[in-house]
Coordinates of C-alpha atoms in Angstrom, one line a residue:
X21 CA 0.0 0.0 0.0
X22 CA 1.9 3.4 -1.3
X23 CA 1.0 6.4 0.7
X24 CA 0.9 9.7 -0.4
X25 CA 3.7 11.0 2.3
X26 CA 6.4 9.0 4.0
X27 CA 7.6 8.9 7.6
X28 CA 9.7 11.8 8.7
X29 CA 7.6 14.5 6.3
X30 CA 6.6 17.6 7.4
X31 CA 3.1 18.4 5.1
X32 CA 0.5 20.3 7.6
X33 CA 3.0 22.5 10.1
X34 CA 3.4 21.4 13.8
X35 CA 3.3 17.5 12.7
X36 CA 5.4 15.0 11.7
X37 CA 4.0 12.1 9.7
X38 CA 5.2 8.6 11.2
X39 CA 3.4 6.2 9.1
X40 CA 0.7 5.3 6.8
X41 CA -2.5 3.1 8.8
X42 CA -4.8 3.3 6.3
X43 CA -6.7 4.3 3.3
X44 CA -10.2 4.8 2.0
X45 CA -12.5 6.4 -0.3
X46 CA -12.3 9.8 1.3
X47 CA -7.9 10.0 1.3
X48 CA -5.6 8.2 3.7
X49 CA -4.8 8.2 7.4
X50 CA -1.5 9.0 9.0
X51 CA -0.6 8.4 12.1
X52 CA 1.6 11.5 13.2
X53 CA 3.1 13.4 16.3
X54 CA 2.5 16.7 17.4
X55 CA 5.4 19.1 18.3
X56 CA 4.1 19.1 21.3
X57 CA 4.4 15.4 21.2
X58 CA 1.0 14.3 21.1
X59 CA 0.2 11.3 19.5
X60 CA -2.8 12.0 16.3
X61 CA -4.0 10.9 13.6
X62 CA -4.3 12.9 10.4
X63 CA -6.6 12.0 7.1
X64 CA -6.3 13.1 4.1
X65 CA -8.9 14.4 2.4
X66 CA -9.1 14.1 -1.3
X67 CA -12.4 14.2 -3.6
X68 CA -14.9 15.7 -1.2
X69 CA -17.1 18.7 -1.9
X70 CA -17.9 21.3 0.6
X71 CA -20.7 19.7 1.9
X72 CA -18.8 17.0 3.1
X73 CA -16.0 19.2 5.0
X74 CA -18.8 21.2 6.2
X75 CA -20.0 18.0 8.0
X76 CA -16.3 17.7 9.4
X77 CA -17.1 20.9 11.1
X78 CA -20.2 20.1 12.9
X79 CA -18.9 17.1 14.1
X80 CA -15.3 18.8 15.4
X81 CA -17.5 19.9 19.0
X82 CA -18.8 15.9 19.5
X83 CA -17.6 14.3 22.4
X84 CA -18.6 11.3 23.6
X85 CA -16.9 8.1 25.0
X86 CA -17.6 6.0 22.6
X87 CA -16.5 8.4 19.7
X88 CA -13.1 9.0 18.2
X89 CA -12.2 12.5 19.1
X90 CA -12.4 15.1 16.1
X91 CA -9.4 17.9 17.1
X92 CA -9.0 20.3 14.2
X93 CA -10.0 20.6 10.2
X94 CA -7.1 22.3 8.9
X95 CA -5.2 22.9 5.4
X96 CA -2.0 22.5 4.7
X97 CA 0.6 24.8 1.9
X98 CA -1.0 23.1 -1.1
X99 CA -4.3 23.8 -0.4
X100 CA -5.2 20.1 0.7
X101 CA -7.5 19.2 4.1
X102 CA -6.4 17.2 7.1
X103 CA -8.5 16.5 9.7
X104 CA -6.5 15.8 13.0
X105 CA -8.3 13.6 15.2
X106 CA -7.7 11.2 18.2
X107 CA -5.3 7.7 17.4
X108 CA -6.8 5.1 18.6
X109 CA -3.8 2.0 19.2
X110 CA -6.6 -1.0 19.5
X111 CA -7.6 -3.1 16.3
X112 CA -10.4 -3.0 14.4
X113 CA -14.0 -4.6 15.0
X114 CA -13.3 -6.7 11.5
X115 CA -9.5 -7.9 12.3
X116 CA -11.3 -9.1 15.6
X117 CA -14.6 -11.0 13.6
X118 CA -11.7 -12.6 11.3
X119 CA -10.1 -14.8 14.0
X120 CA -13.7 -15.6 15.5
X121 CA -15.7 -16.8 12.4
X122 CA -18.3 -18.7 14.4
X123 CA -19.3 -15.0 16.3
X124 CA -18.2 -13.5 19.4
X125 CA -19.6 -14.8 22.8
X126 CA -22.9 -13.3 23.2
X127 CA -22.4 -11.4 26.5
X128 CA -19.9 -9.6 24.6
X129 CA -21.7 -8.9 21.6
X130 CA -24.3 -8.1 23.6
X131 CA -22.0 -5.4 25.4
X132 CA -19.9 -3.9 22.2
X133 CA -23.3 -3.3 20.7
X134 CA -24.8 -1.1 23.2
X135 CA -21.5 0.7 23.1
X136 CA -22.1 1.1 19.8
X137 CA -25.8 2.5 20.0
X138 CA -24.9 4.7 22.4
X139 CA -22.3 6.1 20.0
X140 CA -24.3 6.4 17.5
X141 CA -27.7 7.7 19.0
X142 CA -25.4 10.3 20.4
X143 CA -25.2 11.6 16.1
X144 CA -28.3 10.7 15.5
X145 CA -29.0 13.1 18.7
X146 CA -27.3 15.6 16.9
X147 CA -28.4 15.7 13.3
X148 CA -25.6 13.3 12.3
X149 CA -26.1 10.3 10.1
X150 CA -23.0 7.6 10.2
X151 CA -23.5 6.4 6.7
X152 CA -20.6 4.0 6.8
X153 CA -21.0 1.8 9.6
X154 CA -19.1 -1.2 9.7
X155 CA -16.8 -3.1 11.5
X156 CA -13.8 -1.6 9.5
X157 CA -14.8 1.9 11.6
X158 CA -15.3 0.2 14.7
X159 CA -11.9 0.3 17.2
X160 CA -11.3 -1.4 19.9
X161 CA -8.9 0.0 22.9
X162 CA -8.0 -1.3 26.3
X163 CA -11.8 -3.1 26.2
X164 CA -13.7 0.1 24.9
X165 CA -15.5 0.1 21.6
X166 CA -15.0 3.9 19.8
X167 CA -16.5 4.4 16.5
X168 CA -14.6 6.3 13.9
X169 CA -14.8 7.5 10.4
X170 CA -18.2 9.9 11.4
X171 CA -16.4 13.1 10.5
X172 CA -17.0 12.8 6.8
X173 CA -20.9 11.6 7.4
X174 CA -24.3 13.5 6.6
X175 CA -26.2 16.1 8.4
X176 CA -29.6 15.3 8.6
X177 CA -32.4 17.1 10.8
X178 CA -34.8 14.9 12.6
X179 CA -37.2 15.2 9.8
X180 CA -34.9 15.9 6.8
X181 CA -34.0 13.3 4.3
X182 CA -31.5 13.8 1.7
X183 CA -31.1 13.1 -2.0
X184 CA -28.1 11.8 -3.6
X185 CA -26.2 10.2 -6.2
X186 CA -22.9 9.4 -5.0
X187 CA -22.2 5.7 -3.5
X188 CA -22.7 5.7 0.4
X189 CA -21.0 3.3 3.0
X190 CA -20.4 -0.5 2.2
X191 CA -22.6 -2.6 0.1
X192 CA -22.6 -5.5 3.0
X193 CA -23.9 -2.9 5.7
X194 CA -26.0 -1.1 2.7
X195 CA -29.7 -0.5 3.6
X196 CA -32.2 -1.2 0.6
X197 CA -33.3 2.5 0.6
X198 CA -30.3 4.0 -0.2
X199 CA -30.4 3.0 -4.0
X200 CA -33.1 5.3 -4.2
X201 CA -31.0 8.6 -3.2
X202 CA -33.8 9.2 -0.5
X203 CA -32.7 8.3 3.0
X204 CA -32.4 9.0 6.8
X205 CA -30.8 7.9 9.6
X206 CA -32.9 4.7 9.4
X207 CA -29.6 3.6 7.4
X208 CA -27.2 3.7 10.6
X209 CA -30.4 1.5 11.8
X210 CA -30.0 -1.2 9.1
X211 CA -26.3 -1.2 9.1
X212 CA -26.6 -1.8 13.0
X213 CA -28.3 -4.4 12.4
X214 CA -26.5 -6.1 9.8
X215 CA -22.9 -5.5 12.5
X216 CA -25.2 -7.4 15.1
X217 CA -25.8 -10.3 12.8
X218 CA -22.0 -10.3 12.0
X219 CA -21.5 -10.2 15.8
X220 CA -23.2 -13.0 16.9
X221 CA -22.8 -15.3 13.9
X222 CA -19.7 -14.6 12.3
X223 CA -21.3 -13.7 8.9
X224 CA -23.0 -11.2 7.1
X225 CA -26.4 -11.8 6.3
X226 CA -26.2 -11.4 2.6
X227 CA -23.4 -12.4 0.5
X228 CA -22.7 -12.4 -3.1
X229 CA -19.7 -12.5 -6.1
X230 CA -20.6 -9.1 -6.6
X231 CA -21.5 -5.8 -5.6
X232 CA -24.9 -5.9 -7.7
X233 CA -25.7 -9.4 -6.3
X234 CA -25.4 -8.4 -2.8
X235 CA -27.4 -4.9 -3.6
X236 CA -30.3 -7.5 -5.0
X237 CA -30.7 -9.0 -2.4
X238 CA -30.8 -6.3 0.1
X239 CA -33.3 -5.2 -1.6
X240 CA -35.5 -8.5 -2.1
X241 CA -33.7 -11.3 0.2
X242 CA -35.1 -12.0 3.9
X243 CA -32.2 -12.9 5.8
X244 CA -31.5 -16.0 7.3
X245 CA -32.2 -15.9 10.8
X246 CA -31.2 -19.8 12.0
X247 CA -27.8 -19.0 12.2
X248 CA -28.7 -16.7 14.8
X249 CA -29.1 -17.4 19.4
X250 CA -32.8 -17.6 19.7
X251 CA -33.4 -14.9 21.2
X252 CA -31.8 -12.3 19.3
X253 CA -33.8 -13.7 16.3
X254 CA -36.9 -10.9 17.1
X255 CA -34.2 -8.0 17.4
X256 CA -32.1 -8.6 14.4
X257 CA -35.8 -9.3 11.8
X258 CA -37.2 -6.0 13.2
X259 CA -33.5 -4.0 12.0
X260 CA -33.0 -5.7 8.8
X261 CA -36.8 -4.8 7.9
X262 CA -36.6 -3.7 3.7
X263 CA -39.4 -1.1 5.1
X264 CA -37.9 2.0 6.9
X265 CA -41.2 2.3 8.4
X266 CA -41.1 -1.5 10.0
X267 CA -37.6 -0.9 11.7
X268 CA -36.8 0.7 15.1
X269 CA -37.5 4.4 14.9
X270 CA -33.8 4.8 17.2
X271 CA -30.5 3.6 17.6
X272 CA -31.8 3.5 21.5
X273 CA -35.3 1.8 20.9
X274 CA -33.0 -1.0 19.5
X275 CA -30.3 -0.7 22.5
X276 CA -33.4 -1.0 24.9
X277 CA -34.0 -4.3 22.7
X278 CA -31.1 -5.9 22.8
X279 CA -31.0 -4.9 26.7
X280 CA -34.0 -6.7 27.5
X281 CA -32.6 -10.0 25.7
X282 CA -29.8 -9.3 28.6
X283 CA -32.1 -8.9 31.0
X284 CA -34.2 -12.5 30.6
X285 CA -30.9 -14.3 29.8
X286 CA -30.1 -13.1 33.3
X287 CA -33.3 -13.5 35.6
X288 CA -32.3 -15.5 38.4
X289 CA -35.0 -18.7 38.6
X290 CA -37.2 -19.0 41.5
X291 CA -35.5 -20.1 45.1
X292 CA -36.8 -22.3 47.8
X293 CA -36.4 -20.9 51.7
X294 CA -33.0 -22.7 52.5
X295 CA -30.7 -21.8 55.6
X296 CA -29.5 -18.5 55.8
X297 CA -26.7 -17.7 53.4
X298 CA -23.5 -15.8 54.1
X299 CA -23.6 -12.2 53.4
X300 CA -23.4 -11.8 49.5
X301 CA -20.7 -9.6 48.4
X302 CA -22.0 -6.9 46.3
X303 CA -21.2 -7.4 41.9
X304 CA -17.6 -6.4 40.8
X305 CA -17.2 -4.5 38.1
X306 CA -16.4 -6.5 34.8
X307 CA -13.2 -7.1 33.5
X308 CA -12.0 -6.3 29.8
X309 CA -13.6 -9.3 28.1
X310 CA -11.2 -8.3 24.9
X311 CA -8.5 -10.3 25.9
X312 CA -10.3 -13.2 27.0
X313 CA -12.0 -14.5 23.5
X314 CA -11.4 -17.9 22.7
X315 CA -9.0 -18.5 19.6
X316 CA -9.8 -21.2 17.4
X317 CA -7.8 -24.1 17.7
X318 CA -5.8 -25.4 14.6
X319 CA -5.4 -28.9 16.6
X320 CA -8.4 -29.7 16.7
X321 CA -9.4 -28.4 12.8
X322 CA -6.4 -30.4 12.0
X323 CA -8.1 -33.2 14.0
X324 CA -11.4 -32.9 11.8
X325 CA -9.8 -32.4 8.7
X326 CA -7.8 -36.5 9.5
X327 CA -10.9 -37.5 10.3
X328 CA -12.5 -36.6 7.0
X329 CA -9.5 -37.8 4.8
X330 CA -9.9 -41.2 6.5
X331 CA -13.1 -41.9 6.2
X332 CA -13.1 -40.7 2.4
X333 CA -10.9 -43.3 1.6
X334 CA -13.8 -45.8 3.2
X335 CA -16.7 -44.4 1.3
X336 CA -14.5 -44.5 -1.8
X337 CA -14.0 -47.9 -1.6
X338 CA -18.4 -48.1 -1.2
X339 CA -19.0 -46.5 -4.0
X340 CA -15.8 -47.9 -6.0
X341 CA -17.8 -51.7 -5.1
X342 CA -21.1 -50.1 -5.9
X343 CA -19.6 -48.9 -9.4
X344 CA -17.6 -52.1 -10.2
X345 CA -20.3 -54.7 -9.4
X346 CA -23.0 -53.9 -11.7
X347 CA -20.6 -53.9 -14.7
X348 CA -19.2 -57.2 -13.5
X349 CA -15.7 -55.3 -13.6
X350 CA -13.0 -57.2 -11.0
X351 CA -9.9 -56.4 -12.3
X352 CA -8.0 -54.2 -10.4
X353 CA -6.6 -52.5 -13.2
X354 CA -10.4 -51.6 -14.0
X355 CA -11.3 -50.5 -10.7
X356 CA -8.4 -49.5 -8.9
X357 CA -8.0 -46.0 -11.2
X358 CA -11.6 -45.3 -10.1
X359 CA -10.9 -45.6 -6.2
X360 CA -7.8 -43.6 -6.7
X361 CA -9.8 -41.0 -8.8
X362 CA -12.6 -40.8 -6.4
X363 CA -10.5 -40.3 -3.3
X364 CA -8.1 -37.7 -5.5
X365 CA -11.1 -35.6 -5.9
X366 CA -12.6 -35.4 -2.8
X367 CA -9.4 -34.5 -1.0
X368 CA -8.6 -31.9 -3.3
X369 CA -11.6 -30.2 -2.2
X370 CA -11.6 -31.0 2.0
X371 CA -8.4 -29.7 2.7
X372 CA -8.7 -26.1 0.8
X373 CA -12.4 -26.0 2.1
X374 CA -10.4 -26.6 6.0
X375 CA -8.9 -23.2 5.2
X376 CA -12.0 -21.5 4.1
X377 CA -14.5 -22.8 6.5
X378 CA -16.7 -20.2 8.6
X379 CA -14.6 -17.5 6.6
X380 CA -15.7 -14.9 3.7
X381 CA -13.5 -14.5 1.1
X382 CA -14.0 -13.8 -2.7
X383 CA -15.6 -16.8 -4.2
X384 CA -13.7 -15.9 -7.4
X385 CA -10.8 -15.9 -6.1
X386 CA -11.3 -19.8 -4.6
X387 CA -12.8 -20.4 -7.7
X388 CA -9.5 -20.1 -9.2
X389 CA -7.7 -22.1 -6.5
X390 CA -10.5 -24.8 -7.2
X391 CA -9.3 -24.8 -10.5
X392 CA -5.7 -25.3 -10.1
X393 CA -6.5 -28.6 -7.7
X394 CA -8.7 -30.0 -10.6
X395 CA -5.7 -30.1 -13.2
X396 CA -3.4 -31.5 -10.5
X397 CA -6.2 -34.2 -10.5
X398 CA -6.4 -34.6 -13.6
X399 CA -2.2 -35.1 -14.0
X400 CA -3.2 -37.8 -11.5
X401 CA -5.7 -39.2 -13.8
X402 CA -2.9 -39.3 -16.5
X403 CA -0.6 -41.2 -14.5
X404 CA -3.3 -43.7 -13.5
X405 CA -4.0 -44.1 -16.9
X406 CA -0.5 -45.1 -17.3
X407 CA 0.9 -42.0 -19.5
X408 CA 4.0 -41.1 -17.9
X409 CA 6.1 -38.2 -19.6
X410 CA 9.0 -38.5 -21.5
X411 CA 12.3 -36.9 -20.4
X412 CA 14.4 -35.1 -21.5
X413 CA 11.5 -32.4 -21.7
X414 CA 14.0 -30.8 -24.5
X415 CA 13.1 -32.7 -26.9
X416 CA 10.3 -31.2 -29.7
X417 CA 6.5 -31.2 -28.3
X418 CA 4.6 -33.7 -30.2
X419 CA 1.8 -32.2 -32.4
X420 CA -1.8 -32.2 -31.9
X421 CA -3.2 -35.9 -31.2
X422 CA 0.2 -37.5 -32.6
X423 CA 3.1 -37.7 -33.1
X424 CA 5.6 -36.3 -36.3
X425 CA 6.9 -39.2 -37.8
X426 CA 10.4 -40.1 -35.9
X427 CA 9.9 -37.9 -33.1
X428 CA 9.0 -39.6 -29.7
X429 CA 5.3 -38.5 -27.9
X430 CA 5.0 -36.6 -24.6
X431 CA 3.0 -39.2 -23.4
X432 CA 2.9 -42.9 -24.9
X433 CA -0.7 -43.3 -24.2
X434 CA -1.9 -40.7 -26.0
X435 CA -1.7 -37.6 -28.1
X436 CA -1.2 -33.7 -26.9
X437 CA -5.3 -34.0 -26.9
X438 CA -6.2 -36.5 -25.2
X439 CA -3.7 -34.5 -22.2
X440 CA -6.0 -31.4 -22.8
X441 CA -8.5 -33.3 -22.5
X442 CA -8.0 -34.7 -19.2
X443 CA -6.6 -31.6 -17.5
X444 CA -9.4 -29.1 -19.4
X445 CA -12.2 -31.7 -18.0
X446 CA -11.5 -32.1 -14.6
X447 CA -9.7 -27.8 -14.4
X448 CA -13.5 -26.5 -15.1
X449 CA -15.5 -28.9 -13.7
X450 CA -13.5 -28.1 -10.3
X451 CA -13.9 -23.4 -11.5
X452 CA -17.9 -24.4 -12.0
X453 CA -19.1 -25.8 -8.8
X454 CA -18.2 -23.9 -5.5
X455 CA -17.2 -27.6 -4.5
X456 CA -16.4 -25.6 -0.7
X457 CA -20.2 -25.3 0.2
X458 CA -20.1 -29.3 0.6
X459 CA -17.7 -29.2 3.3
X460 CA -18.6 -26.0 5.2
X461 CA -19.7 -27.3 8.7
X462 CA -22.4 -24.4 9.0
X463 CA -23.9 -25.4 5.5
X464 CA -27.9 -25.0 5.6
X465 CA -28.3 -29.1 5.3
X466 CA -26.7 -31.8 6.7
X467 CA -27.0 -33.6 3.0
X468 CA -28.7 -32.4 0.4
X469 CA -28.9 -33.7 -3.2
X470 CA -28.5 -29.9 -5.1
X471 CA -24.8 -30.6 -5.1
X472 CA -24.8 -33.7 -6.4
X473 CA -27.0 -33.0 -9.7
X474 CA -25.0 -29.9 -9.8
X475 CA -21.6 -32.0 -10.3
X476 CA -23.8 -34.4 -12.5
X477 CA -25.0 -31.9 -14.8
X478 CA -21.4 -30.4 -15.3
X479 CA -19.7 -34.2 -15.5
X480 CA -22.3 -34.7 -18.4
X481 CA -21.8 -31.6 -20.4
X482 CA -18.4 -31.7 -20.1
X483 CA -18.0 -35.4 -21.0
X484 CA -19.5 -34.5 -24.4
X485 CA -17.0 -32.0 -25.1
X486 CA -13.8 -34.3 -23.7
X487 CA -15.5 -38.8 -23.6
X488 CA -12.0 -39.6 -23.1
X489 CA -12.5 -38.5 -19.5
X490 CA -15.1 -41.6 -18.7
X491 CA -14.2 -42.3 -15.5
X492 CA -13.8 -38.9 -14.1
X493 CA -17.7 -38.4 -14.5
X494 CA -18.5 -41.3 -12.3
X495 CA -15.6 -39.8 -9.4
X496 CA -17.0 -36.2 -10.2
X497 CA -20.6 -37.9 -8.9
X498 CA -20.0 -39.8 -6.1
X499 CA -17.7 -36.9 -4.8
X500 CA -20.4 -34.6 -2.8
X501 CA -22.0 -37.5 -1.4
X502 CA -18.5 -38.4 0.0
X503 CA -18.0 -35.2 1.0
X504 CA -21.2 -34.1 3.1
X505 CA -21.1 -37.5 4.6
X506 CA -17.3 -36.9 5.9
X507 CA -17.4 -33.7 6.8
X508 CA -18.9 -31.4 10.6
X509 CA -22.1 -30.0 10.2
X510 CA -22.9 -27.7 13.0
X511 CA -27.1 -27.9 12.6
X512 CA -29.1 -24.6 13.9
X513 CA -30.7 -24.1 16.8
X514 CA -34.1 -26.1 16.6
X515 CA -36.5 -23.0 17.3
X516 CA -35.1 -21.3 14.6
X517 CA -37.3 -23.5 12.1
X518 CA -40.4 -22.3 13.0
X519 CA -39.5 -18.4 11.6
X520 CA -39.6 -17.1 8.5
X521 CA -39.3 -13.0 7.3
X522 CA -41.1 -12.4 4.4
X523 CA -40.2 -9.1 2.9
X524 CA -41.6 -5.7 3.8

């Protein structure tokens, strides 16, 4: 990431610019010293109107403790604004969601979000919509949640809603109205909503390969609630409502929400007379909680993940006898490539899926990974099929199919196409499918048969393309049934099933 201005320059007078921490669509963030010695942070504004550095102003008198302080709006010789505000040293809400992708405890969700609507009523109190929340502006210090980045955000009277063209916040934390140009601080609502989902489960509610898809269904998708504790269920539907109208009408109506959840997880159950008890010392005052979140434990993923690659090899010798029995095939030279195949397969997929599990990442990017282990299958293929390469790799590559008189193949068994075939077979059937889904432990469905006429339908229409690949269709097929039968699956929580959200 190149910055602007390196460590040691001098841009806006009485600071000194230590390094770069960050940068966004509205410039990039310094963190600097004062000659004084105080320790700031200074952003770069680039691209933004009047308007916007006029909403830097009103927010320079905000204080609150759950606010970054906003110290000065100043330029600098060349004309450009800076606006000098607190440094905060703690990490971000989202580096903290990454190493917890199952959610964070609930008491302590529970407690960051009321820090957070109290933050954010305390705008809405004064006229001030967020308009970018998300966990990327949500920092975390010594166990106290302070929400940045509200500087550059939208001044908005009680009543007043505003009309715009230019793209607002992030399209996870998006709220449906805000395609239309015609919004209010309902948004911050929404987007508190969707950081309470994220929270408690991990995950965002909607998630797409693209910015349009995840806009669509904003706009049109109920979310799923059965990831979701129970009781939290009611809160989050109400927030994530497509109807401004149908969501809380406040940051605090929702805080006074989610503090009632608190309050029946926490009613003490009825007590019989018993002897007289020992003096009760009265409540302490609760530690930082920051510290004390459980990390996810590579042993025992590393446990699961044996697991799974054992009992593949078991299911793959099922379905080989399943395969070979009703074509009266007992060679081992007939069936033995078809085990090997099978159990290739569905190990290329488990241990990449291992890595990705309760993670989001850009499906086009695994996409690609997907298709690198499907032609290192499909070398495997080759060398089942007995066509071993020919060294010294100097020598000519044979044409297309066959070989130039007196000039030796690649590969004895077959021509340079009948090698394209096999890797171009099993590469895009492997880029086609998100083959991951399968093994993700929080999947919907314990089995289900979608994937498996999913990898049918691409095994056929790719078989007609490449038939030299016969036996990879009938490995391609009996891989997600393998898969979903080796791998977790964490179900939801049973109460869950009997709520649905239609749309509003």
């Amino acid at each position: 990431m190149k910055f602007a201005y390196c460590s040691g320059q001098r841009p806006l007078d009485g600071y000194t610019l230590k390094r770069g921490i960050g940068r966004g669509g509205f410039g990039e963030v310094y963190f600097g010293v004062s000659d004084g010695g105080k320790e700031v942070a200074l952003k770069l504004c680039r691209g933004n109107n009047d308007v916007e550095l006029r909403g830097v102003a009103q927010c320079l008198n905000l204080k609150h403790p759950n606010l970054v302080n906003l110290y000065d709006l100043r330029q600098d010789g060349q004309g450009e604004t800076w606006v000098i505000m607190e440094y905060v040293s703690g990490e971000p809400l989202n580096v903290v969601l990454t190493r917890h992708p199952n959610g964070l405890p609930v008491e302590l969700a529970q407690q960051w979000f009321l820090a957070l609507a109290r933050a954010v009523a305390y705008l809405h109190d004064h006229g001030i919509v967020h308009r970018d929340l998300k966990p990327g502006n949500i920092f975390l210090e010594n166990g106290t949640l302070k929400v940045g980045d509200y500087g550059l955000c939208k001044f908005i009277s009680g009543t007043q809603a505003t009309r715009q063209s230019q793209s607002v916040g992030t399209v996870h934390y998006m709220a449906p109205e805000i395609s239309t140009g015609n919004y209010n601080k309902q948004i911050d609502v929404y987007a508190g909503g969707v950081i309470l989902y994220e929270m408690l489960t991990g995950r965002v509610p909607f998630e797409g390969e693209s910015a349009g898809e995840i806009l669509m269904k904003h706009l049109t998708s109920p979310p799923d609630l059965s990831k979701l504790p129970p009781e939290f269920m009611t809160v989050v539907a109400k927030a994530l409502a497509k109807n401004p109208a149908m969501r809380y009408a406040s940051m605090t109506e929702m805080a006074r929400a989610v503090e009632a959840v608190c309050r029946q997880e926490k009613r003490p159950e009825p007590v019989r007379p018993a002897a007289p008890a020992p003096k009760a010392k009265p409540p302490e005052a609760p530690e930082p909680i920051l510290t004390a979140l459980p990390v996810v434990s590579w042993h025992t993923q590393l446990s699961e993940l044996c697991g799974s690659l054992a009992l593949t090899t078991l299911f793959a010798g099922l379905a080989t006898t399943l395969w070979a029995v009703p074509g009266q095939m007992h060679s081992w030279t007939e069936v033995g490539p078809f085990f090997f195949l099978t159990v290739a397969v569905c190990w290329a997929v488990l241990i990449p899926a291992k890595f990705w599990a309760g993670q989001r990442g850009d499906s086009w990017a695994r996409r690609v990974v997907m298709l690198g282990c499907g032609l290192l299958v499909g070398l495997g293929a080759l060398w089942m099929e007995g066509w071993l390469p020919r060294l010294p790799l100097a020598q000519p590559l044979p044409w297309p199919g066959s070989s130039p008189p007196g000039m030796p193949s690649l590969f004895p068994g077959g021509g340079v196409a009948d090698v394209a075939a096999y890797l171009s077979y099993f590469g895009l059937a492997f880029f086609a499918l998100r083959w991951w889904r399968m093994a993700d432990p929080r999947r919907s469905q314990r089995f289900s048969f979608g994937p498996i006429l999913a990898a049918g339908f691409w095994g056929l229409i790719l078989l007609l393309i490449w038939p030299q690949a016969m036996r990879g269709a009938g490995a391609l097929l009996a891989a997600p049934i393998i898969i979903q039968l080796v791998s977790p699956w964490e179900a939801p929580p049973p109460a869950s099933k009997r709520m649905r959200l239609r749309p509003a």
